[in-house]
Each structure stands twice: as structure tokens, then as C-alpha cells.
Short mmCIF file of N, CA, C and O in Angstrom, two decimals:
data_model
loop_
_atom_site.label_atom_id
_atom_site.label_comp_id
_atom_site.label_asym_id
_atom_site.label_seq_id
_atom_site.Cartn_x
_atom_site.Cartn_y
_atom_site.Cartn_z
N MET H 1 13.11 7.37 -7.61
CA MET H 1 13.37 7.23 -6.20
C MET H 1 14.37 8.32 -5.80
O MET H 1 15.22 8.70 -6.56
N THR H 2 14.28 8.75 -4.59
CA THR H 2 15.15 9.84 -4.18
C THR H 2 16.42 9.38 -3.52
O THR H 2 17.34 10.15 -3.37
N SER H 3 16.49 8.13 -3.08
CA SER H 3 17.72 7.67 -2.46
C SER H 3 18.51 6.86 -3.47
O SER H 3 18.01 6.48 -4.50
N GLY H 4 19.76 6.55 -3.14
CA GLY H 4 20.58 5.77 -4.03
C GLY H 4 20.36 4.28 -3.85
O GLY H 4 20.89 3.48 -4.59
N ALA H 5 19.58 3.87 -2.88
CA ALA H 5 19.34 2.46 -2.61
C ALA H 5 18.40 1.89 -3.66
O ALA H 5 17.69 2.60 -4.34
N SER H 6 18.39 0.56 -3.77
CA SER H 6 17.48 -0.06 -4.72
C SER H 6 16.05 0.21 -4.30
O SER H 6 15.76 0.35 -3.12
N PRO H 7 15.11 0.27 -5.26
CA PRO H 7 13.75 0.69 -4.95
C PRO H 7 13.05 -0.12 -3.88
O PRO H 7 12.28 0.40 -3.11
N ALA H 8 13.30 -1.43 -3.79
CA ALA H 8 12.57 -2.25 -2.83
C ALA H 8 13.31 -2.40 -1.50
O ALA H 8 12.86 -3.08 -0.62
N SER H 9 14.45 -1.75 -1.35
CA SER H 9 15.21 -1.91 -0.11
C SER H 9 14.57 -1.13 1.02
O SER H 9 13.92 -0.12 0.83
N ALA H 10 14.75 -1.63 2.23
CA ALA H 10 14.15 -1.00 3.41
C ALA H 10 14.65 0.43 3.58
O ALA H 10 13.91 1.31 4.00
N GLU H 11 15.90 0.70 3.24
CA GLU H 11 16.46 2.04 3.42
C GLU H 11 15.80 3.06 2.52
O GLU H 11 15.70 4.22 2.86
N SER H 12 15.34 2.64 1.36
CA SER H 12 14.82 3.61 0.40
C SER H 12 13.34 3.92 0.59
O SER H 12 12.87 4.93 0.13
N ILE H 13 12.60 3.06 1.28
CA ILE H 13 11.15 3.24 1.34
C ILE H 13 10.76 4.57 1.96
O ILE H 13 10.06 5.35 1.35
N THR H 14 11.23 4.86 3.15
CA THR H 14 10.85 6.10 3.81
C THR H 14 11.34 7.31 3.04
O THR H 14 10.61 8.27 2.85
N THR H 15 12.55 7.26 2.56
CA THR H 15 13.12 8.38 1.81
C THR H 15 12.33 8.62 0.52
O THR H 15 11.96 9.74 0.22
N ALA H 16 12.05 7.56 -0.21
CA ALA H 16 11.35 7.70 -1.49
C ALA H 16 9.95 8.24 -1.30
O ALA H 16 9.48 9.05 -2.09
N HIS H 17 9.28 7.83 -0.28
CA HIS H 17 7.91 8.26 -0.08
C HIS H 17 7.81 9.70 0.41
O HIS H 17 6.72 10.23 0.50
N LYS H 18 8.93 10.33 0.67
CA LYS H 18 8.93 11.75 1.02
C LYS H 18 8.92 12.62 -0.23
O LYS H 18 8.66 13.81 -0.15
N ALA H 19 9.23 12.03 -1.38
CA ALA H 19 9.25 12.78 -2.63
C ALA H 19 7.91 12.57 -3.35
O ALA H 19 7.66 11.52 -3.91
N CYS H 20 7.04 13.56 -3.29
CA CYS H 20 5.69 13.45 -3.86
C CYS H 20 5.71 13.00 -5.32
O CYS H 20 4.87 12.22 -5.76
N ASN H 21 6.66 13.53 -6.08
CA ASN H 21 6.72 13.25 -7.51
C ASN H 21 6.95 11.78 -7.83
O ASN H 21 6.60 11.34 -8.91
N ASP H 22 7.54 11.03 -6.91
CA ASP H 22 7.80 9.62 -7.19
C ASP H 22 6.52 8.87 -7.52
O ASP H 22 6.51 7.99 -8.37
N CYS H 23 5.44 9.20 -6.88
CA CYS H 23 4.16 8.54 -7.14
C CYS H 23 3.18 9.44 -7.88
O CYS H 23 2.55 9.02 -8.85
N HIS H 24 3.06 10.67 -7.44
CA HIS H 24 2.01 11.54 -7.96
C HIS H 24 2.24 12.02 -9.39
O HIS H 24 1.29 12.44 -10.04
N LEU H 25 3.45 11.97 -9.89
CA LEU H 25 3.68 12.39 -11.27
C LEU H 25 4.09 11.23 -12.18
O LEU H 25 4.46 11.44 -13.31
N ARG H 26 4.01 10.01 -11.67
CA ARG H 26 4.30 8.85 -12.52
C ARG H 26 3.19 8.79 -13.57
O ARG H 26 2.04 8.97 -13.25
N GLY H 27 3.53 8.52 -14.81
CA GLY H 27 2.57 8.68 -15.89
C GLY H 27 2.35 10.18 -16.00
O GLY H 27 3.27 10.96 -15.89
N ALA H 28 1.15 10.62 -16.20
CA ALA H 28 0.88 12.05 -16.20
C ALA H 28 0.40 12.48 -14.82
O ALA H 28 0.77 13.52 -14.32
N LYS H 29 -0.42 11.65 -14.20
CA LYS H 29 -0.97 11.93 -12.88
C LYS H 29 -1.19 10.61 -12.16
O LYS H 29 -1.30 9.56 -12.78
N LEU H 30 -1.30 10.66 -10.87
CA LEU H 30 -1.52 9.46 -10.07
C LEU H 30 -2.72 8.66 -10.57
O LEU H 30 -2.67 7.45 -10.67
N LYS H 31 -3.80 9.33 -10.93
CA LYS H 31 -5.01 8.64 -11.36
C LYS H 31 -4.87 7.93 -12.70
O LYS H 31 -5.73 7.14 -13.07
N ASP H 32 -3.79 8.16 -13.45
CA ASP H 32 -3.62 7.54 -14.76
C ASP H 32 -3.08 6.12 -14.70
O ASP H 32 -3.00 5.45 -15.72
N MET H 33 -2.72 5.63 -13.52
CA MET H 33 -2.17 4.30 -13.37
C MET H 33 -2.93 3.58 -12.26
O MET H 33 -3.18 4.17 -11.22
N PRO H 34 -3.33 2.33 -12.46
CA PRO H 34 -3.99 1.60 -11.38
C PRO H 34 -3.10 1.59 -10.13
O PRO H 34 -1.88 1.44 -10.22
N LEU H 35 -3.73 1.77 -8.98
CA LEU H 35 -2.99 1.92 -7.73
C LEU H 35 -1.99 0.80 -7.48
O LEU H 35 -0.81 1.07 -7.20
N ASN H 36 -2.42 -0.45 -7.57
CA ASN H 36 -1.49 -1.55 -7.30
C ASN H 36 -0.32 -1.54 -8.28
O ASN H 36 0.82 -1.82 -7.89
N GLU H 37 -0.58 -1.23 -9.53
CA GLU H 37 0.49 -1.13 -10.53
C GLU H 37 1.49 -0.05 -10.15
O GLU H 37 2.69 -0.22 -10.29
N LEU H 38 0.98 1.06 -9.68
CA LEU H 38 1.83 2.17 -9.26
C LEU H 38 2.77 1.72 -8.15
O LEU H 38 3.97 1.94 -8.22
N CYS H 39 2.24 1.07 -7.14
CA CYS H 39 3.07 0.63 -6.01
C CYS H 39 4.08 -0.43 -6.44
O CYS H 39 5.25 -0.37 -6.08
N LEU H 40 3.61 -1.40 -7.22
CA LEU H 40 4.48 -2.52 -7.62
C LEU H 40 5.54 -2.11 -8.63
O LEU H 40 6.53 -2.83 -8.81
N ALA H 41 5.40 -0.94 -9.24
CA ALA H 41 6.45 -0.46 -10.16
C ALA H 41 7.76 -0.24 -9.41
O ALA H 41 8.83 -0.47 -9.95
N CYS H 42 7.67 0.19 -8.15
CA CYS H 42 8.88 0.40 -7.35
C CYS H 42 9.11 -0.71 -6.33
O CYS H 42 10.21 -0.85 -5.80
N HIS H 43 8.08 -1.49 -6.05
CA HIS H 43 8.18 -2.55 -5.04
C HIS H 43 7.78 -3.89 -5.64
O HIS H 43 6.88 -4.57 -5.12
N PRO H 44 8.42 -4.33 -6.73
CA PRO H 44 8.00 -5.57 -7.40
C PRO H 44 8.16 -6.80 -6.51
O PRO H 44 7.41 -7.76 -6.65
N ALA H 45 9.09 -6.78 -5.60
CA ALA H 45 9.31 -7.93 -4.72
C ALA H 45 8.11 -8.17 -3.81
O ALA H 45 7.94 -9.26 -3.28
N ASN H 46 7.25 -7.18 -3.63
CA ASN H 46 6.10 -7.31 -2.75
C ASN H 46 4.87 -7.87 -3.45
O ASN H 46 3.83 -8.05 -2.83
N ALA H 47 4.98 -8.20 -4.71
CA ALA H 47 3.82 -8.66 -5.50
C ALA H 47 3.18 -9.92 -4.94
O ALA H 47 1.99 -10.14 -5.10
N THR H 48 3.95 -10.74 -4.26
CA THR H 48 3.41 -11.99 -3.74
C THR H 48 3.17 -11.96 -2.23
O THR H 48 2.81 -12.97 -1.64
N ASP H 49 3.33 -10.82 -1.60
CA ASP H 49 3.15 -10.71 -0.14
C ASP H 49 1.71 -10.96 0.29
O ASP H 49 1.46 -11.52 1.35
N HIS H 50 0.77 -10.49 -0.46
CA HIS H 50 -0.64 -10.61 -0.10
C HIS H 50 -1.46 -10.54 -1.38
O HIS H 50 -1.08 -9.83 -2.31
N LYS H 51 -2.57 -11.24 -1.42
CA LYS H 51 -3.45 -11.15 -2.59
C LYS H 51 -3.99 -9.74 -2.70
O LYS H 51 -4.34 -9.11 -1.70
N LEU H 52 -4.04 -9.24 -3.90
CA LEU H 52 -4.60 -7.92 -4.20
C LEU H 52 -5.80 -8.10 -5.10
O LEU H 52 -5.90 -9.08 -5.83
N GLY H 53 -6.72 -7.16 -5.05
CA GLY H 53 -7.88 -7.21 -5.93
C GLY H 53 -8.95 -8.20 -5.51
O GLY H 53 -9.82 -8.54 -6.30
N VAL H 54 -8.88 -8.68 -4.26
CA VAL H 54 -9.91 -9.60 -3.77
C VAL H 54 -10.72 -8.91 -2.68
O VAL H 54 -10.23 -8.01 -2.00
N VAL H 55 -11.95 -9.34 -2.51
CA VAL H 55 -12.80 -8.82 -1.44
C VAL H 55 -12.46 -9.62 -0.19
O VAL H 55 -12.50 -10.85 -0.21
N PRO H 56 -12.10 -8.95 0.91
CA PRO H 56 -11.75 -9.68 2.13
C PRO H 56 -12.97 -10.37 2.72
O PRO H 56 -14.11 -9.92 2.50
N PRO H 57 -12.75 -11.46 3.48
CA PRO H 57 -13.87 -12.18 4.08
C PRO H 57 -14.69 -11.31 5.04
O PRO H 57 -15.89 -11.50 5.18
N ILE H 58 -14.04 -10.35 5.66
CA ILE H 58 -14.70 -9.39 6.54
C ILE H 58 -14.25 -8.01 6.08
O ILE H 58 -13.06 -7.78 5.92
N LEU H 59 -15.19 -7.10 5.86
CA LEU H 59 -14.80 -5.75 5.46
C LEU H 59 -14.19 -5.05 6.68
O LEU H 59 -14.87 -4.87 7.69
N PRO H 60 -12.92 -4.68 6.59
CA PRO H 60 -12.23 -4.10 7.74
C PRO H 60 -12.68 -2.67 8.03
O PRO H 60 -12.80 -1.86 7.12
N LYS H 61 -12.93 -2.39 9.29
CA LYS H 61 -13.31 -1.03 9.68
C LYS H 61 -12.08 -0.14 9.67
O LYS H 61 -11.04 -0.49 10.20
N GLY H 62 -12.20 1.01 9.02
CA GLY H 62 -11.13 2.00 9.02
C GLY H 62 -9.99 1.73 8.06
O GLY H 62 -9.04 2.50 8.02
N LEU H 63 -10.06 0.67 7.28
CA LEU H 63 -9.01 0.39 6.29
C LEU H 63 -9.61 0.57 4.90
O LEU H 63 -10.68 0.05 4.60
N PRO H 64 -8.93 1.33 4.04
CA PRO H 64 -9.50 1.63 2.73
C PRO H 64 -9.48 0.44 1.77
O PRO H 64 -8.51 -0.30 1.70
N LEU H 65 -10.57 0.28 1.07
CA LEU H 65 -10.69 -0.69 -0.01
C LEU H 65 -11.02 0.10 -1.27
O LEU H 65 -11.34 1.28 -1.19
N ASP H 66 -10.95 -0.55 -2.43
CA ASP H 66 -11.31 0.19 -3.64
C ASP H 66 -12.83 0.26 -3.76
O ASP H 66 -13.56 -0.17 -2.86
N ARG H 67 -13.32 0.79 -4.84
CA ARG H 67 -14.77 1.01 -5.00
C ARG H 67 -15.58 -0.28 -4.99
O ARG H 67 -16.77 -0.28 -4.70
N GLU H 68 -14.94 -1.38 -5.32
CA GLU H 68 -15.62 -2.68 -5.32
C GLU H 68 -15.30 -3.47 -4.04
O GLU H 68 -15.46 -4.68 -4.01
N ASN H 69 -14.82 -2.78 -3.01
CA ASN H 69 -14.45 -3.39 -1.73
C ASN H 69 -13.32 -4.41 -1.85
O ASN H 69 -13.26 -5.38 -1.09
N ARG H 70 -12.41 -4.18 -2.79
CA ARG H 70 -11.26 -5.08 -2.97
C ARG H 70 -10.03 -4.51 -2.27
O ARG H 70 -9.89 -3.29 -2.13
N ILE H 71 -9.14 -5.40 -1.90
CA ILE H 71 -7.89 -5.04 -1.24
C ILE H 71 -6.92 -4.43 -2.25
O ILE H 71 -6.76 -4.95 -3.36
N THR H 72 -6.30 -3.33 -1.86
CA THR H 72 -5.23 -2.72 -2.65
C THR H 72 -4.01 -2.59 -1.73
O THR H 72 -4.10 -2.88 -0.53
N CYS H 73 -2.92 -2.14 -2.26
CA CYS H 73 -1.72 -1.94 -1.45
C CYS H 73 -1.98 -1.00 -0.28
O CYS H 73 -1.49 -1.21 0.83
N ILE H 74 -2.80 0.04 -0.52
CA ILE H 74 -3.02 1.02 0.54
C ILE H 74 -4.06 0.58 1.56
O ILE H 74 -4.33 1.30 2.51
N THR H 75 -4.63 -0.60 1.39
CA THR H 75 -5.50 -1.13 2.43
C THR H 75 -4.66 -1.34 3.69
O THR H 75 -5.09 -0.99 4.79
N CYS H 76 -3.48 -1.86 3.54
CA CYS H 76 -2.60 -2.14 4.68
C CYS H 76 -1.51 -1.09 4.87
O CYS H 76 -1.02 -0.90 5.99
N HIS H 77 -1.10 -0.44 3.80
CA HIS H 77 0.02 0.51 3.86
C HIS H 77 -0.45 1.94 3.65
O HIS H 77 -1.26 2.21 2.76
N GLU H 78 0.08 2.85 4.42
CA GLU H 78 -0.19 4.29 4.27
C GLU H 78 1.01 4.87 3.54
O GLU H 78 2.09 5.04 4.12
N PRO H 79 0.89 5.13 2.24
CA PRO H 79 2.05 5.56 1.46
C PRO H 79 2.69 6.86 1.92
O PRO H 79 3.86 7.11 1.65
N HIS H 80 1.95 7.70 2.62
CA HIS H 80 2.50 8.96 3.11
C HIS H 80 3.17 8.80 4.47
O HIS H 80 3.76 9.75 4.97
N GLY H 81 3.07 7.63 5.07
CA GLY H 81 3.76 7.34 6.32
C GLY H 81 3.16 7.99 7.55
O GLY H 81 3.77 7.99 8.60
N LYS H 82 1.97 8.54 7.46
CA LYS H 82 1.35 9.23 8.59
C LYS H 82 0.84 8.23 9.62
O LYS H 82 -0.04 7.43 9.33
N GLY H 83 1.41 8.26 10.81
CA GLY H 83 0.96 7.40 11.90
C GLY H 83 1.17 5.92 11.65
O GLY H 83 0.40 5.11 12.13
N THR H 84 2.19 5.57 10.91
CA THR H 84 2.40 4.16 10.57
C THR H 84 3.40 3.49 11.48
O THR H 84 4.15 4.13 12.20
N THR H 85 3.41 2.15 11.41
CA THR H 85 4.42 1.35 12.08
C THR H 85 5.43 0.94 11.01
O THR H 85 5.43 1.51 9.92
N GLY H 86 6.25 -0.06 11.25
CA GLY H 86 7.24 -0.50 10.28
C GLY H 86 6.62 -0.85 8.94
O GLY H 86 5.46 -1.26 8.86
N HIS H 87 7.35 -0.64 7.88
CA HIS H 87 6.93 -0.93 6.50
C HIS H 87 5.69 -0.12 6.10
O HIS H 87 4.91 -0.55 5.26
N LEU H 88 5.53 1.03 6.72
CA LEU H 88 4.41 1.93 6.44
C LEU H 88 3.05 1.27 6.68
O LEU H 88 2.05 1.63 6.07
N LEU H 89 2.99 0.30 7.60
CA LEU H 89 1.73 -0.35 7.92
C LEU H 89 0.81 0.60 8.67
O LEU H 89 1.25 1.35 9.53
N ARG H 90 -0.46 0.54 8.36
CA ARG H 90 -1.45 1.41 9.00
C ARG H 90 -1.66 1.06 10.48
O ARG H 90 -2.00 1.93 11.27
N LEU H 91 -1.50 -0.22 10.81
CA LEU H 91 -1.67 -0.69 12.18
C LEU H 91 -0.54 -1.65 12.51
O LEU H 91 0.14 -2.15 11.61
N GLU H 92 -0.38 -1.97 13.78
CA GLU H 92 0.59 -2.99 14.18
C GLU H 92 0.21 -4.27 13.44
O GLU H 92 -0.97 -4.57 13.26
N GLN H 93 1.19 -5.04 12.97
CA GLN H 93 0.95 -6.13 12.03
C GLN H 93 -0.12 -7.12 12.50
O GLN H 93 -1.02 -7.46 11.73
N ASN H 94 -0.06 -7.61 13.71
CA ASN H 94 -1.05 -8.60 14.16
C ASN H 94 -2.46 -8.02 14.18
O ASN H 94 -3.42 -8.68 13.80
N ILE H 95 -2.59 -6.79 14.62
CA ILE H 95 -3.90 -6.13 14.63
C ILE H 95 -4.39 -5.92 13.21
O ILE H 95 -5.57 -6.13 12.91
N LEU H 96 -3.50 -5.55 12.32
CA LEU H 96 -3.86 -5.35 10.92
C LEU H 96 -4.39 -6.65 10.31
O LEU H 96 -5.45 -6.65 9.69
N CYS H 97 -3.70 -7.73 10.52
CA CYS H 97 -4.10 -9.01 9.93
C CYS H 97 -5.47 -9.47 10.42
O CYS H 97 -6.30 -9.92 9.62
N ILE H 98 -5.73 -9.34 11.72
CA ILE H 98 -7.02 -9.81 12.23
C ILE H 98 -8.17 -8.89 11.86
O ILE H 98 -9.32 -9.22 12.09
N SER H 99 -7.86 -7.74 11.26
CA SER H 99 -8.93 -6.87 10.75
C SER H 99 -9.73 -7.57 9.66
O SER H 99 -10.92 -7.31 9.50
N CYS H 100 -9.08 -8.44 8.90
CA CYS H 100 -9.76 -9.20 7.84
C CYS H 100 -9.79 -10.70 8.11
O CYS H 100 -10.61 -11.43 7.56
N HIS H 101 -8.84 -11.17 8.92
CA HIS H 101 -8.69 -12.61 9.19
C HIS H 101 -8.86 -12.86 10.69
O HIS H 101 -7.88 -13.04 11.41
N PRO H 102 -10.09 -12.89 11.17
CA PRO H 102 -10.29 -13.09 12.62
C PRO H 102 -9.84 -14.49 13.04
O PRO H 102 -9.89 -15.43 12.26
N VAL H 103 -9.42 -14.56 14.28
CA VAL H 103 -8.97 -15.87 14.81
C VAL H 103 -10.09 -16.60 15.48
O VAL H 103 -11.11 -16.11 15.78
#
């Protein structure tokens, strides 16, 4: 991590994600570690926030799933922070949730 804050703290998230090496060089290369494992290595407190590795009841338009259409951390979060809202969310939280969980 690039900041002095603890890895899962709100202050460190944006700062840490600006350092490419934090994720892309973990192991030998990014592809050498399963995506969810990679994220949870620095954000273990988030392991129970949402089920991972499941197929959502509705396949969300515009949100990435893995090759088997399962939810990963990056389904909801954009790790590079491009166009995100708080907590690196891809969409505003309520809109994001109803992408898979319609009311």
C-alpha cells in the first residue's frame, strides 16, 4: 500500500489504487492470482459485504462478470477509480444494487 493508513481504511483506498504495482505486480503478475483473492488480500474486512462467485439473478447490463457470469469484486467496484462514486463503486449505490436485485 502506498499510504501509511491500514489497508482497509477509507483514507488508504484511493491512494493505494493509484499505485499500479500494488495490484498488478502482486505475485508475479495480476493474472497469477484469482481476482477476488487479490482484492481481499488488502481489503479482508470486505469479504462478507456481498456474495462473490455467484451468478446474479439478472445479468446486469454494463457491469463485468467473470467468464462464468459470476460476481467478482470488480462487478461493483472499478479498481482504477475511473468515473466512480464513493468506495470506487461503478454506479450510485441504489442504482448499482437494482442492476441485479430489481424491486
